[in-house]
XYZ file of C-alpha atoms in Angstrom:
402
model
C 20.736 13.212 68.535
C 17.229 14.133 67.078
C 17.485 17.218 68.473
C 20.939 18.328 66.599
C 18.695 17.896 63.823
C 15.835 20.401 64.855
C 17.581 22.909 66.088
C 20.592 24.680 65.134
C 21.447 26.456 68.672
C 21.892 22.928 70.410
C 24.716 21.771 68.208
C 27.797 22.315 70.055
C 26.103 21.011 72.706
C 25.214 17.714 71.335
C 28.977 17.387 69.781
C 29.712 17.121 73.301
C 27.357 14.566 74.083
C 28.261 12.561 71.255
C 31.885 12.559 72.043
C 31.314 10.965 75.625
C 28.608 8.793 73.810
C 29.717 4.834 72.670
C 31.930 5.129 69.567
C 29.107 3.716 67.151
C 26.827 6.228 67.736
C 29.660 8.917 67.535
C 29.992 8.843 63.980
C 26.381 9.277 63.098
C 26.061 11.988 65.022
C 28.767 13.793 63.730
C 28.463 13.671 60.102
C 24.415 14.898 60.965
C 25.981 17.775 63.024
C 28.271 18.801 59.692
C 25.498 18.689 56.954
C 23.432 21.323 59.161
C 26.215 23.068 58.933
C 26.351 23.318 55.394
C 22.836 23.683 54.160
C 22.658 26.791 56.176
C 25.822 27.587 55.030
C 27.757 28.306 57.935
C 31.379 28.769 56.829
C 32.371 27.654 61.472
C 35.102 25.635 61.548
C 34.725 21.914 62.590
C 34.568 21.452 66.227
C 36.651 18.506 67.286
C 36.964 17.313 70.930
C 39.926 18.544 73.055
C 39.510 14.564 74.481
C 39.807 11.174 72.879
C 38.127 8.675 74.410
C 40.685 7.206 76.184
C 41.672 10.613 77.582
C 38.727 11.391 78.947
C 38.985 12.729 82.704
C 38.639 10.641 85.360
C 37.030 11.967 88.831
C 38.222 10.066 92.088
C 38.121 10.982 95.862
C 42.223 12.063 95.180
C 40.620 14.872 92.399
C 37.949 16.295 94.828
C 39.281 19.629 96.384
C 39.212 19.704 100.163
C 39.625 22.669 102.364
C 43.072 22.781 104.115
C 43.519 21.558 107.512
C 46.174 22.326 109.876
C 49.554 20.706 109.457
C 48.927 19.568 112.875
C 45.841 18.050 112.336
C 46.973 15.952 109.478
C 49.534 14.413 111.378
C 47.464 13.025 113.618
C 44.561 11.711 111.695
C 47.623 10.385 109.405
C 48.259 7.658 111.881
C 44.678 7.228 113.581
C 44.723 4.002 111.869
C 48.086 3.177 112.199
C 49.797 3.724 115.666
C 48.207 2.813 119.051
C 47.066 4.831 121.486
C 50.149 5.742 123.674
C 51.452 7.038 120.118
C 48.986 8.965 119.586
C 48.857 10.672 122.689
C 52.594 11.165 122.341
C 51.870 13.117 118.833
C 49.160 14.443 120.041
C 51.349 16.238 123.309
C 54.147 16.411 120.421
C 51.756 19.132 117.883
C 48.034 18.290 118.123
C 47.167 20.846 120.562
C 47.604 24.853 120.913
C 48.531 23.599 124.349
C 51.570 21.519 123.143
C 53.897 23.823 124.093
C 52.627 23.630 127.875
C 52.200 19.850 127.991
C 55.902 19.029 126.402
C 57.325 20.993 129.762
C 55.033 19.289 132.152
C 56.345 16.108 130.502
C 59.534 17.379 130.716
C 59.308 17.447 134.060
C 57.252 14.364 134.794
C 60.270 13.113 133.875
C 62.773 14.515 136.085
C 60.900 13.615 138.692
C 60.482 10.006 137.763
C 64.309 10.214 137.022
C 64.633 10.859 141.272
C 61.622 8.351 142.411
C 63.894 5.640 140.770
C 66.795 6.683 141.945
C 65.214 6.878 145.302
C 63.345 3.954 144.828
C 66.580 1.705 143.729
C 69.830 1.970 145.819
C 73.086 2.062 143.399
C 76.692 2.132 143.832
C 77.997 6.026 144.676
C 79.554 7.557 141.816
C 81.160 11.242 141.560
C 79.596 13.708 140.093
C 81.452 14.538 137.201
C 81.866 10.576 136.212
C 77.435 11.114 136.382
C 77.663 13.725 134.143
C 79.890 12.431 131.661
C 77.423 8.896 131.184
C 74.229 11.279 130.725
C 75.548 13.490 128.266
C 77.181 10.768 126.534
C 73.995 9.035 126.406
C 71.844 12.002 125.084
C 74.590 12.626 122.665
C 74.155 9.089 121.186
C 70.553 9.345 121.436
C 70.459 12.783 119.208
C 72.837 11.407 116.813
C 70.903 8.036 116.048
C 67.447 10.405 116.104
C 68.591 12.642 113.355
C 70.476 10.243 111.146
C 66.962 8.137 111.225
C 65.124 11.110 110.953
C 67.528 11.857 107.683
C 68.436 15.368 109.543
C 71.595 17.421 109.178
C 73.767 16.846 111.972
C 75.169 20.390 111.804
C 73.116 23.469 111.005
C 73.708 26.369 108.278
C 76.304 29.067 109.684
C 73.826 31.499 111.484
C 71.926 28.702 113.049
C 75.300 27.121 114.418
C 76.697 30.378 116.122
C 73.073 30.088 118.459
C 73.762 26.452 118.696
C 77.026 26.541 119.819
C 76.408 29.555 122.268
C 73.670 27.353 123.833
C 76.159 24.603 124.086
C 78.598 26.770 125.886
C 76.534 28.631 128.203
C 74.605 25.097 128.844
C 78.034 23.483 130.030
C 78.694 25.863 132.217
C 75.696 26.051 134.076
C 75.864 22.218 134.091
C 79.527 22.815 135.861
C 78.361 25.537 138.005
C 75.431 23.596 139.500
C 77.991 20.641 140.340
C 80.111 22.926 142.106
C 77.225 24.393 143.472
C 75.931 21.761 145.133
C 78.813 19.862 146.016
C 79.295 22.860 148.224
C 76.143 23.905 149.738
C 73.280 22.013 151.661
C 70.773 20.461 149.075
C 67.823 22.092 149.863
C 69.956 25.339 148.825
C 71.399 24.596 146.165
C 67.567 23.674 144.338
C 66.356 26.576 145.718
C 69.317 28.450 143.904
C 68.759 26.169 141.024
C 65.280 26.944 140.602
C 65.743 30.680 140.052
C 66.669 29.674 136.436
C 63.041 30.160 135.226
C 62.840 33.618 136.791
C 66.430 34.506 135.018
C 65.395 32.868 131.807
C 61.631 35.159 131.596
C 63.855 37.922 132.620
C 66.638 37.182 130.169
C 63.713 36.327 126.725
C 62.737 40.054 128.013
C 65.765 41.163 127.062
C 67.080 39.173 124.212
C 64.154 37.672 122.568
C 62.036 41.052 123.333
C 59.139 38.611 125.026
C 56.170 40.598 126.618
C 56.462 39.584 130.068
C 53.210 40.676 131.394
C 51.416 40.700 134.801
C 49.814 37.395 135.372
C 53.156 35.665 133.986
C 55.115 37.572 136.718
C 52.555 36.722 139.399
C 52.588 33.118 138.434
C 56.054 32.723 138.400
C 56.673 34.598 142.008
C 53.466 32.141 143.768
C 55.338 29.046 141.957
C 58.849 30.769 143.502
C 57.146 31.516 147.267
C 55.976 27.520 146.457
C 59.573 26.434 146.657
C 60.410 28.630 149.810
C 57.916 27.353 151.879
C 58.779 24.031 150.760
C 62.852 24.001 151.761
C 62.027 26.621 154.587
C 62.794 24.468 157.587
C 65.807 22.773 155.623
C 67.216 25.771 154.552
C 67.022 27.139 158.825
C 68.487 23.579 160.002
C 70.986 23.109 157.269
C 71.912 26.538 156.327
C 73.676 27.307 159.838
C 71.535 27.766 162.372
C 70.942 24.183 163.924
C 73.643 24.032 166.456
C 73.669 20.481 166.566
C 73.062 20.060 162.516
C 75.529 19.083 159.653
C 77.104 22.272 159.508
C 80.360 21.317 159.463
C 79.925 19.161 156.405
C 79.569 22.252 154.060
C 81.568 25.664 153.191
C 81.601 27.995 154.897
C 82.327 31.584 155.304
C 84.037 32.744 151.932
C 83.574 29.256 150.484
C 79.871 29.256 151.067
C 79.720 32.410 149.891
C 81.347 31.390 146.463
C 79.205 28.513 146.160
C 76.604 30.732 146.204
C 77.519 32.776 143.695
C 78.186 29.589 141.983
C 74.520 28.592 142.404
C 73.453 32.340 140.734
C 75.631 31.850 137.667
C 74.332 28.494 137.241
C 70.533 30.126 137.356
C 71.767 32.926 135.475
C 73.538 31.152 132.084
C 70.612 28.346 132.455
C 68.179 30.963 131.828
C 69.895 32.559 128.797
C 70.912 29.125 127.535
C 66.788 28.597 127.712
C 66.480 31.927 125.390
C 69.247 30.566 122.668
C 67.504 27.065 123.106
C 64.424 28.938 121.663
C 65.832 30.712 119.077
C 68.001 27.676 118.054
C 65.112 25.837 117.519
C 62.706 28.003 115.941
C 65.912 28.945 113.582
C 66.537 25.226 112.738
C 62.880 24.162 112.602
C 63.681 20.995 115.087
C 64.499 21.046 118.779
C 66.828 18.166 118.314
C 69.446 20.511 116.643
C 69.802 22.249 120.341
C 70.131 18.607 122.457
C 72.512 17.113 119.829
C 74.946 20.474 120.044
C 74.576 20.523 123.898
C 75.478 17.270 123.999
C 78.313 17.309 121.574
C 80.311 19.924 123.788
C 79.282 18.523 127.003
C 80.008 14.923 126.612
C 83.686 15.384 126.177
C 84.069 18.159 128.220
C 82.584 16.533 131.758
C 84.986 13.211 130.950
C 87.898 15.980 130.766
C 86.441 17.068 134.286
C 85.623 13.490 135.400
C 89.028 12.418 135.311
C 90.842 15.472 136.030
C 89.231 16.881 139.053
C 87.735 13.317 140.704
C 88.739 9.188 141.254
C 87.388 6.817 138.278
C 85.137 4.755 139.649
C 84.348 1.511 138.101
C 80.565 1.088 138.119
C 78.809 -2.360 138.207
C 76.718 -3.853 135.834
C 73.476 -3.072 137.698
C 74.932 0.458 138.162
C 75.851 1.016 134.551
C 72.064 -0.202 133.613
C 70.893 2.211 135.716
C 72.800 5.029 134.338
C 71.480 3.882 131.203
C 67.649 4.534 132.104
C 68.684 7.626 133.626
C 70.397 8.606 130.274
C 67.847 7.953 128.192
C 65.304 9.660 130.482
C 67.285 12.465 130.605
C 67.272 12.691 126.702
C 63.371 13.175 126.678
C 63.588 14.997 128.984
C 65.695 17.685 126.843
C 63.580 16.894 124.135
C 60.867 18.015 125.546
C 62.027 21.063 127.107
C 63.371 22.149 123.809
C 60.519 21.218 121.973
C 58.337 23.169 124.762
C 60.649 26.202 123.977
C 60.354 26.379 120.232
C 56.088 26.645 120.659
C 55.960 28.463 123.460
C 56.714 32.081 125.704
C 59.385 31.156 127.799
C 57.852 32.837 131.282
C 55.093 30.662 130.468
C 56.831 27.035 129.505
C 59.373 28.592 132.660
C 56.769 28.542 135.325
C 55.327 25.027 134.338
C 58.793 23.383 135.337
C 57.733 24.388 139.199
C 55.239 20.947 139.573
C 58.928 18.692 139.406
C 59.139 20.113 142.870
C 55.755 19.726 143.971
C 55.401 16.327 142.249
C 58.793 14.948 144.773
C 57.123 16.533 147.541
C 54.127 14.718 146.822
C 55.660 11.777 146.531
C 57.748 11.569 149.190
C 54.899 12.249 151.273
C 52.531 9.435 150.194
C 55.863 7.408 150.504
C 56.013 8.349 153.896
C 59.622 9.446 153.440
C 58.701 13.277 154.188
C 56.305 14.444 156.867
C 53.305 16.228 155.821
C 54.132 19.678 157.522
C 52.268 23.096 156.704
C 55.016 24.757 154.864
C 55.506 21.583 152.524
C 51.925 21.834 152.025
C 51.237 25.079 151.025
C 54.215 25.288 148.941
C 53.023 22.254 146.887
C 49.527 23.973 146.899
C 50.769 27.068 145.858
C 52.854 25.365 142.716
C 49.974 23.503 141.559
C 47.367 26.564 141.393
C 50.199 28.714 139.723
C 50.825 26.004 136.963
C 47.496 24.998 136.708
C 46.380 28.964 136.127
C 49.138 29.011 133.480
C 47.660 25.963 131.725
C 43.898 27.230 131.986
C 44.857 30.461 130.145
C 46.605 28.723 127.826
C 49.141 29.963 125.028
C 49.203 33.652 124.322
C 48.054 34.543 120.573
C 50.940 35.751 119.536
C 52.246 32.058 119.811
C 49.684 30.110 118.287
């Protein structure tokens, strides 16, 4: 305060010191500061602090400016502390990565194939497949429903986002139908073959609707994943398809039948893969990939128990039967989840091609389980699956996706 005293420059200065000094001193200080001001007879208005005392600002870590993160990023470290592991990693395949998009598909179909090891693994009572139909989708429709009302989500979309949803819904029941018929009608082994064309229609169909670049290495990928699956089924497709004289021929169509059932089998691959396009642009529309289960589910559910008891016998399941339906329900609901969520963040031909491995993963399986025999077609078809999806997750999402 000496200072204000001795020099006339430093006297707004030390107003401002003696405002954030202890209120005894203030006063001092202050009436010093005004008679300067008037032996040199400066006509400046009195200076008062913008602050009182009790207004003074306070500087905490929640004031401190920090560079923005990534929305994904703060979701994670948001629960670090929180959540255990397994959640974590679950967010983490959810949004933490670039690579999300990949990883929810290869989860996606981790779990279809641990949906057929347990069915494999746990006999149950035969039921139709309609009547099979009808429990999943009921199942994933009840699962969507309770996720968005806990999630506080619409149930039902703004106008232009329901016309995609309910076009996915549509064309989604129908290839759901068409793959029943399918392979009610054909051997198996064909009828996944047929069924697994749906990636190559869906790149082929994001082309065209969604204007995707499709470009070389996608293409290659997806044809090495497709040769995969040939050489898997190639000696069941010879024995089964009509060739084995002494085979199980006469158990399946054939002639114009068969030929229908094919057909059957291509519109199943062919509305799965444009369903896969409006699942995309459903979800990117809506901002949540459980808009496209919960409409897929909500025209499906009561349409297969239309078909379920118009076209086949009820039958009454048992109580270890129905619990299994259950897990294969809810498994199934991930499962969609996933693939929808994979969708919304990534290129379809990409997100497509990863949906191979559920094929090479049963193979696998039924190898070590010493259900299949290890033969050289099986073999290189599950080596060529694995190198084409694990090329597609080394170079990763494309920029224009990130």
């Amino acid at each position: 305060m000496a200072s204000a005293e001795a020099n006339e420059g430093d006297r707004a200065v030390e107003l401002i010191v003696s405002v954030a000094s202890s209120p005894p001193e203030a006063a001092p200080a202050a009436a010093a500061a005004a008679a300067a001001a008037d032996v040199n007879g400066d006509d400046a208005p009195e200076i008062t602090p913008l602050l009182n005392q009790s207004e003074k600002p306070k500087i905490n870590i929640f004031a401190v400016s920090y560079p923005r993160r990534n929305p994904r990023e703060q979701v994670i470290r948001s629960h670090d502390a929180e959540v255990s592991p397994a959640v974590q990693c679950a967010l983490w395949v959810w949004s933490g990565s670039r690579y999300s998009g990949l990883l929810c598909m290869a989860a996606s179909s981790m779990i279809y194939f641990l949906m057929e090891a347990v069915s494999d693994a746990f006999a149950a009572q035969s039921i139709p497949l309609f009547e099979t139909a009808f429990a999943r989708c009921t199942l994933i429709l009840i699962s969507s429903y309770l996720w968005l009302r806990k999630g506080g989500q619409p149930l039902f979309e703004p106008k232009p986002a329901r016309k995609l949803l309910f076009s996915r819904a549509v064309l989604g029941y129908l290839s759901l139908m068409s793959f029943i018929y399918c392979i009610q009608r054909l051997p198996l082994s064909q009828a996944i073959v047929l069924s697994f064309t749906t990636p190559i229609m869906a790149s082929i169909a994001a082309r065209v609707i969604l204007r995707e670049k499709l470009r070389i290495g996608d293409i290659g990928g997806l044809a090495c994943s497709y040769f995969g699956v040939l050489f898997i089924f190639q000696q069941m497709l010879i024995t089964q398809g009509g060739l084995n004289k002494a085979g199980k021929v006469q158990a399946y169509a054939k002639g114009s039948h068969h030929i229908l059932a094919v057909l059957g089998g291509l519109f199943s691959a062919i509305t799965g893969g444009i369903s896969y396009c409006l699942i995309r642009a459903g979800a990117k529309e809506t901002d949540q990939p459980m808009a496209t289960v919960f409409s897929f589910a909500l025209l499906a559910s009561p349409a297969a128990g239309i078909c379920a008891f118009s076209f086949e016998d009820f039958v009454l399941p048992s109580v270890y039967t129905v619990f299994l339906m259950a897990v294969f329900g809810v498994l199934a609901f991930l499962a969609e989840l996933l693939l929808a969520r994979a969708l919304q963040l990534e290129k379809t031909s990409k997100v497509s091609n990863i949906q191979f491995i559920e094929v090479a993963l049963s193979q696998l399986w039924g190898i070590g389980a010493r259900r299949l025999s290890p033969s050289f077609g099986r073999l290189v078809g599950c080596f060529l699956i694995l190198i084409s999806a694990c090329s597609t997750m080394y170079n990763g999402p494309d920029k224009e996706t990130t």
